[in-house]
PDB file of C-alpha atoms in Angstrom:
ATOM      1  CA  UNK A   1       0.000   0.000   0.000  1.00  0.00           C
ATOM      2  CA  UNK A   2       2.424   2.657   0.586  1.00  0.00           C
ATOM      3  CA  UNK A   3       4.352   2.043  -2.495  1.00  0.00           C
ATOM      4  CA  UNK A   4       1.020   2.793  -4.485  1.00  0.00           C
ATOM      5  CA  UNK A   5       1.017   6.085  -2.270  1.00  0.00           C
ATOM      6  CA  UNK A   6       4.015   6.683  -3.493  1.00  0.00           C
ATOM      7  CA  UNK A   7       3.004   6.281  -6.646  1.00  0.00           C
ATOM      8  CA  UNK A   8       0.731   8.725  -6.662  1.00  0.00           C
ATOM      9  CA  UNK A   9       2.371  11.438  -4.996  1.00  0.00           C
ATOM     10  CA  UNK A  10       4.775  11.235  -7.646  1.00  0.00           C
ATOM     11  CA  UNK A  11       2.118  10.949 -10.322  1.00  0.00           C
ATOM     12  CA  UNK A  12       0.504  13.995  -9.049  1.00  0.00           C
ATOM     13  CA  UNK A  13       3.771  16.161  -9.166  1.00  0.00           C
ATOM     14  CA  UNK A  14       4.396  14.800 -12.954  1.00  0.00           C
ATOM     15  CA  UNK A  15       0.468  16.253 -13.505  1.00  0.00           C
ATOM     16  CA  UNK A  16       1.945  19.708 -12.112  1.00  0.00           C
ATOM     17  CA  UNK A  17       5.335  19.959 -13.680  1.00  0.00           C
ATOM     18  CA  UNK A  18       7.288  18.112 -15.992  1.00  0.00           C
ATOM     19  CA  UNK A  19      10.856  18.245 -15.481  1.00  0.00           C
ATOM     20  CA  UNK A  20      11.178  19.967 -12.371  1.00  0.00           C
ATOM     21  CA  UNK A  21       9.768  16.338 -10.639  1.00  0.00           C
ATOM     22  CA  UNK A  22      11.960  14.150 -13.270  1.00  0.00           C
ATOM     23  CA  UNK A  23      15.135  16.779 -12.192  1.00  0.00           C
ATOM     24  CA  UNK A  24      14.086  16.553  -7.919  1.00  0.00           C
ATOM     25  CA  UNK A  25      14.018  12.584  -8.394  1.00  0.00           C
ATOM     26  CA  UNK A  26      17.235  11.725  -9.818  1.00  0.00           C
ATOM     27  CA  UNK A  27      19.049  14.401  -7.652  1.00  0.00           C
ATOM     28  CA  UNK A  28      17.666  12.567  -4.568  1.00  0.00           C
ATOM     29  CA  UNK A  29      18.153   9.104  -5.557  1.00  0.00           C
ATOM     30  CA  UNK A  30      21.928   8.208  -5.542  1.00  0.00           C
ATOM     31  CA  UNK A  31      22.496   6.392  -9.185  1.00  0.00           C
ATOM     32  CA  UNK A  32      20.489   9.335 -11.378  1.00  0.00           C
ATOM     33  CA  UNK A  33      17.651   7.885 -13.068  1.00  0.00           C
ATOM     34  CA  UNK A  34      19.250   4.546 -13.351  1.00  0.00           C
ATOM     35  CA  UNK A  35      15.865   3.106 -12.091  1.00  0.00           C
ATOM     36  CA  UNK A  36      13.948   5.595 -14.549  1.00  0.00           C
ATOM     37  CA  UNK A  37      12.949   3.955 -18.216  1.00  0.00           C
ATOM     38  CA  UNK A  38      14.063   5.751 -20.780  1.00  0.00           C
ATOM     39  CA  UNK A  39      15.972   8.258 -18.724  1.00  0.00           C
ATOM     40  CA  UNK A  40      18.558   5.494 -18.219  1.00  0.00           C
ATOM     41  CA  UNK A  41      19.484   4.640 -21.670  1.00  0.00           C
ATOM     42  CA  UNK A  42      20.765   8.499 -21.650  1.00  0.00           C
ATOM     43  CA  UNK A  43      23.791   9.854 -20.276  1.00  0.00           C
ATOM     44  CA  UNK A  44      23.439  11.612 -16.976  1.00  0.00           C
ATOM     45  CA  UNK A  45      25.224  14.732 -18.202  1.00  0.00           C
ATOM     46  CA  UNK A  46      22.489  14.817 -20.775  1.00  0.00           C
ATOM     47  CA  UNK A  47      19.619  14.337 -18.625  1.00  0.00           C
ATOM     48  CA  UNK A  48      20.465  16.909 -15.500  1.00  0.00           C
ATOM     49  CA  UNK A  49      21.419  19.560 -18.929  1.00  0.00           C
ATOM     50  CA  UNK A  50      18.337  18.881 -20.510  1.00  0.00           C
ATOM     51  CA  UNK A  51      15.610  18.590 -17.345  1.00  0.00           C
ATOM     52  CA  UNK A  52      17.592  21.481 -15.758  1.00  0.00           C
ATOM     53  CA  UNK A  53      16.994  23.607 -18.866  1.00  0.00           C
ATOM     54  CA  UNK A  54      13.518  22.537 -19.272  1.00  0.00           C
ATOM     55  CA  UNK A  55      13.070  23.051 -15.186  1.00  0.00           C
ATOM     56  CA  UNK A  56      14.002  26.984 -15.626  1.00  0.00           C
ATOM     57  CA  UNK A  57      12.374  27.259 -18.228  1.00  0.00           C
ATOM     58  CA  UNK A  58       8.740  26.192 -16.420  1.00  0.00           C
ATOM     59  CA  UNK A  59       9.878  28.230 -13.429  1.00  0.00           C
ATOM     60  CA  UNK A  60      10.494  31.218 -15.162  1.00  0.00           C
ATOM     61  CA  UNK A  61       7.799  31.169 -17.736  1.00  0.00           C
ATOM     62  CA  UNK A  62       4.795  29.778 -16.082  1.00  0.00           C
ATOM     63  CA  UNK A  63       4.608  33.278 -14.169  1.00  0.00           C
ATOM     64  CA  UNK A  64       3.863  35.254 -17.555  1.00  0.00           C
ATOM     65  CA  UNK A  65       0.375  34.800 -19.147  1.00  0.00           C
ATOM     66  CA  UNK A  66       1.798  33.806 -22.498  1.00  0.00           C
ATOM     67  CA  UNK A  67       4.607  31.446 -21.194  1.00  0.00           C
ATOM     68  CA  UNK A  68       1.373  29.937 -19.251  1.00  0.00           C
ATOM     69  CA  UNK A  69      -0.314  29.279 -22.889  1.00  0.00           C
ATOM     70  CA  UNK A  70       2.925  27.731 -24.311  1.00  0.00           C
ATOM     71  CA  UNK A  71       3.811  25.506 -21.774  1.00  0.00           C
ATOM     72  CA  UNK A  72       0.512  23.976 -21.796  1.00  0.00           C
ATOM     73  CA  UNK A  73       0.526  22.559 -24.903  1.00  0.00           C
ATOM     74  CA  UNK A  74       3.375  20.900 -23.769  1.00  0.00           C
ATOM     75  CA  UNK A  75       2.509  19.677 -20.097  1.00  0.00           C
ATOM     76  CA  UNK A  76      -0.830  18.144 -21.972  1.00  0.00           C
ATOM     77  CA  UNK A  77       1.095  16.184 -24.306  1.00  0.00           C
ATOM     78  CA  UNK A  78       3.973  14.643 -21.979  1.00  0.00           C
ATOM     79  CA  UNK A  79       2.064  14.840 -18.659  1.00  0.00           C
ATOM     80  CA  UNK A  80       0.526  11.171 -18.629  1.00  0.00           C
ATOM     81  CA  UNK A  81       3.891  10.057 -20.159  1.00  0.00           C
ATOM     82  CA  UNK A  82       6.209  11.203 -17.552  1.00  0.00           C
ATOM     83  CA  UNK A  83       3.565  10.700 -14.917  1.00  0.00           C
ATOM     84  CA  UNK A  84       3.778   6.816 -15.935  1.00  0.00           C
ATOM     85  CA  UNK A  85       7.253   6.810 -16.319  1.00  0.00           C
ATOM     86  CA  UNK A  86       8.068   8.152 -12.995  1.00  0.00           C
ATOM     87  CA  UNK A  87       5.235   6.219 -11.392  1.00  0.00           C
ATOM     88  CA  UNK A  88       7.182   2.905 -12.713  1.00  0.00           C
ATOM     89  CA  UNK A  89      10.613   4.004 -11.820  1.00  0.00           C
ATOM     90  CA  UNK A  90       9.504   4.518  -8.127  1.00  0.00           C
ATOM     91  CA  UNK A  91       7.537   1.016  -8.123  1.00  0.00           C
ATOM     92  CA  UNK A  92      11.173  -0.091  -9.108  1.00  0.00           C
ATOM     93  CA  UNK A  93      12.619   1.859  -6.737  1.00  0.00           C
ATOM     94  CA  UNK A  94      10.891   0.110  -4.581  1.00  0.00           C
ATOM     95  CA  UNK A  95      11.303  -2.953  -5.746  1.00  0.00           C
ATOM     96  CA  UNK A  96       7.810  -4.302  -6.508  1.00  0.00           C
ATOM     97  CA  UNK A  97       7.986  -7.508  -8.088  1.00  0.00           C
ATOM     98  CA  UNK A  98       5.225  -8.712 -10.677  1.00  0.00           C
ATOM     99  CA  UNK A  99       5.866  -6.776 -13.760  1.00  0.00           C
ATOM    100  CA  UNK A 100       2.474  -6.513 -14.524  1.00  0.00           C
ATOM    101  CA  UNK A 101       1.890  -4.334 -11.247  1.00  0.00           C
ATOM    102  CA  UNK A 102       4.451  -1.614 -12.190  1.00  0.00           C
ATOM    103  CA  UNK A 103       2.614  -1.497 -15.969  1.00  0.00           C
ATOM    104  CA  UNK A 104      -0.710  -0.782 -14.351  1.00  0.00           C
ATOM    105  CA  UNK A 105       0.960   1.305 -11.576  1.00  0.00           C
ATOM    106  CA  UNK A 106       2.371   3.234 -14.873  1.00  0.00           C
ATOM    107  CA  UNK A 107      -1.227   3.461 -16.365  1.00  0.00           C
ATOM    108  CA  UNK A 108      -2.493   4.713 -13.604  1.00  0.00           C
ATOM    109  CA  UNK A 109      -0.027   7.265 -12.567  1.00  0.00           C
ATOM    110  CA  UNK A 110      -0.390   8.398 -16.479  1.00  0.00           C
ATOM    111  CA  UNK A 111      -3.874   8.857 -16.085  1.00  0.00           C
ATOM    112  CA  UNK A 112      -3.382  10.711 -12.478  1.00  0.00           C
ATOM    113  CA  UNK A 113      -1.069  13.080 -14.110  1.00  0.00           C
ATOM    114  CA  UNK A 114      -3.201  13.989 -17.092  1.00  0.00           C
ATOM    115  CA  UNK A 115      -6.524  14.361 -15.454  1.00  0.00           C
ATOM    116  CA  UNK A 116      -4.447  17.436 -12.585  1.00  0.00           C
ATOM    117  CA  UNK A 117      -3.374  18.471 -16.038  1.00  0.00           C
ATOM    118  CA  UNK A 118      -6.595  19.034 -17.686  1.00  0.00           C
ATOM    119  CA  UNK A 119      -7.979  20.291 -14.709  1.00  0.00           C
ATOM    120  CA  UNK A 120      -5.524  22.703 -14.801  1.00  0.00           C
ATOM    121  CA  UNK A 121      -6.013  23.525 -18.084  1.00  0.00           C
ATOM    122  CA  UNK A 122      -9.834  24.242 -17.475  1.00  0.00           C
ATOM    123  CA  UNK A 123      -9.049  26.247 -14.622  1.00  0.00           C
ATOM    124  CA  UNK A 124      -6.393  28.645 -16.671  1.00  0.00           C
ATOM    125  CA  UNK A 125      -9.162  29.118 -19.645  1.00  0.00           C
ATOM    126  CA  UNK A 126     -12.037  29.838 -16.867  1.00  0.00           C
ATOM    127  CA  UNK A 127      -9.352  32.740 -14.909  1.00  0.00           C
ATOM    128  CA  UNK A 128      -8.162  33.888 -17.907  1.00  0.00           C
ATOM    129  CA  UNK A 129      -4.766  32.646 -16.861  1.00  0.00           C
ATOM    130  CA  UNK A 130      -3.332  31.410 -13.289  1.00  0.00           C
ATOM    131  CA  UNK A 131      -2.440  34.036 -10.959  1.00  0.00           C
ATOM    132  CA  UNK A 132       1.337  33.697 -10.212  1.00  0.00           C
ATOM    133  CA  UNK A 133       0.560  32.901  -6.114  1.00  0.00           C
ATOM    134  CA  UNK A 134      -1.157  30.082  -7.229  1.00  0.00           C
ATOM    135  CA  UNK A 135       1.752  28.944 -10.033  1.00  0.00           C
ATOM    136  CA  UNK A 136       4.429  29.523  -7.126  1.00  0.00           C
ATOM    137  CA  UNK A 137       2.177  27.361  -4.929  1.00  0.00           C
ATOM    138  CA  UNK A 138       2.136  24.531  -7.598  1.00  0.00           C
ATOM    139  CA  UNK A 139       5.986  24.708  -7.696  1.00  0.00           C
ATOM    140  CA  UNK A 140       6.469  23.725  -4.038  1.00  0.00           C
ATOM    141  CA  UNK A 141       3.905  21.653  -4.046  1.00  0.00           C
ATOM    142  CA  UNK A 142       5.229  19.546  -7.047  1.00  0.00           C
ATOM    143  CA  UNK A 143       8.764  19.513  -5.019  1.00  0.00           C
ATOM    144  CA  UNK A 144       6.768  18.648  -2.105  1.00  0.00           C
ATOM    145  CA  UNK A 145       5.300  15.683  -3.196  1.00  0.00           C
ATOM    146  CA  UNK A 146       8.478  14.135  -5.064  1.00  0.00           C
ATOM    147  CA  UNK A 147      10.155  14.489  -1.459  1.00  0.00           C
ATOM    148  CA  UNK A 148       7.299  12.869  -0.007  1.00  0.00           C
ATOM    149  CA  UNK A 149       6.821   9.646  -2.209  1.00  0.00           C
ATOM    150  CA  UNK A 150       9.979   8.665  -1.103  1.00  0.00           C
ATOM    151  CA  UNK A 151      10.867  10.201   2.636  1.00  0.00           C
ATOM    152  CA  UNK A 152       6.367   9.929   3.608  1.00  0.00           C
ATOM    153  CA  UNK A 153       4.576   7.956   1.003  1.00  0.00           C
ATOM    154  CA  UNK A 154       1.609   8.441   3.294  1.00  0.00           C
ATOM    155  CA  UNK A 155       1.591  12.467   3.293  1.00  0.00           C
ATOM    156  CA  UNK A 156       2.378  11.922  -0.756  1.00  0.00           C
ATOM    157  CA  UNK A 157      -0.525   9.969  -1.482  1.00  0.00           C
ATOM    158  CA  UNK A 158      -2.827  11.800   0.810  1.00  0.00           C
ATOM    159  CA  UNK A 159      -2.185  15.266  -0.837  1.00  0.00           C
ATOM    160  CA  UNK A 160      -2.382  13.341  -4.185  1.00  0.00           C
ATOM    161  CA  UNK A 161      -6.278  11.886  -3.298  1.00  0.00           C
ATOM    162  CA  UNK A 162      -7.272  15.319  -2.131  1.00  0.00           C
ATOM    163  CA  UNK A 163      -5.706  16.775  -5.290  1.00  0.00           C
ATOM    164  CA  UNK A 164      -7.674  14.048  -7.268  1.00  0.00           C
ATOM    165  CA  UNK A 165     -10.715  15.466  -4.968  1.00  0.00           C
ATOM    166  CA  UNK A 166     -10.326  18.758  -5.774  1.00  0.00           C
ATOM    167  CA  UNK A 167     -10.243  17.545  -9.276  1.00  0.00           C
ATOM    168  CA  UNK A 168     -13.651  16.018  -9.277  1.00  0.00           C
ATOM    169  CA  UNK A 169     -15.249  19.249  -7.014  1.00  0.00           C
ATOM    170  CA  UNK A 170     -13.736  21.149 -10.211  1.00  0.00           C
ATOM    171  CA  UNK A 171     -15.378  19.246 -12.538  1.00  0.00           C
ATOM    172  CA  UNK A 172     -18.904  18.921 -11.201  1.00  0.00           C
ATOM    173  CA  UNK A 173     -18.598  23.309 -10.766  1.00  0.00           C
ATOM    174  CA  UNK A 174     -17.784  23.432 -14.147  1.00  0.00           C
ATOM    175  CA  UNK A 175     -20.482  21.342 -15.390  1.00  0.00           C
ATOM    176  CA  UNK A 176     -23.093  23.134 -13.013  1.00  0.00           C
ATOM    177  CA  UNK A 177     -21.508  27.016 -14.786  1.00  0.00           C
ATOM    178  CA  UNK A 178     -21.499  25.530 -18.068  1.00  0.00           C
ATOM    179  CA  UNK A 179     -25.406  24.256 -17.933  1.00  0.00           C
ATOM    180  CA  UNK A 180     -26.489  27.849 -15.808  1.00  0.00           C
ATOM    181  CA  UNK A 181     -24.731  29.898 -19.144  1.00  0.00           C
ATOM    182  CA  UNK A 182     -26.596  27.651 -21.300  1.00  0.00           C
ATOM    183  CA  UNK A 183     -30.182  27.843 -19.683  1.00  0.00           C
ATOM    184  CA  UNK A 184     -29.782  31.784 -19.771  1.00  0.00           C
ATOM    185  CA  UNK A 185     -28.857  31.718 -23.803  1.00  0.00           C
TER     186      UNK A 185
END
């Protein structure tokens, strides 16, 4: 049970950011992204250059209303995969045996990642962007919860299921705004 908490904290972070979770993970674990597929058939030079470009790069243009529309694009298309991928590098990382239990762990973690994504998405068109307290909020807490699937799985996957919550509360207020414009028209 706590590796699947773990799991999904790191899911959740990969549904925030994209790199900065990938860059937090191999810095803390000893033998950089060794355990990570796909990351490990790359050099580690490569990888820390790369995700460390790509990590300032959401830092510092998330907080402008145009770099918010850019990166988008991009977190929607490679959120589920590097949610998956880091879900299955921590069930290796903590060494969960049948293979078929890191794949679905990798599904799911996909799936966890994409649906804080698209909530995210929604919640940028509705405020006509993100305010920058609440993108410098989602930067801790994406740290946050990388630390936390492997130093307190529990507090990890905790935050992640209320994130997931908050998710579903999002959804069922945007369905309820959508049908109240649509009765007035």
């Amino acid at each position: 049970m706590i590796e699947i908490l773990a799991v999904l904290s790191v899911s959740a972070a990969a549904g925030m950011r994209i790199a900065l979770p990938l860059l937090v993970m191999g810095l803390i674990q000893g033998d950089l992204w060794q355990q990570v597929p796909l990351l490990n058939q790359i050099q580690p030079q490569v990888v820390v250059a790369v995700l460390t470009a790509w990590t300032l790069l959401e830092l510092f243009v998330s907080k402008q209303l145009w770099g918010q529309r850019i990166l988008q694009f991009a977190q929607l298309v490679f959120s589920p995969i590097v949610g998956a991928v880091m879900a299955m590098a921590v069930a290796r990382i903590l060494h969960l045996q049948p293979t078929q239990l890191v794949w679905i762990l990798g599904v799911v973690g996909g799936l966890l990642a994409l649906v804080l994504q698209l909530v995210k998405v929604g919640w940028f068109y509705r405020l006509q962007g993100l305010p920058t307290w609440a993108v410098l909020l989602e930067d801790i807490l994406c740290v946050l919860l990388v630390l936390f699937a492997f130093k307190a799985p529990n507090s990890g996957g905790l935050i992640a299921m209320l994130l997931l919550w908050l998710a579903i509360r999002s959804s069922q207020s945007w369905y309820q705004w959508y049908k109240g414009g649509q009765v007035r028209n």
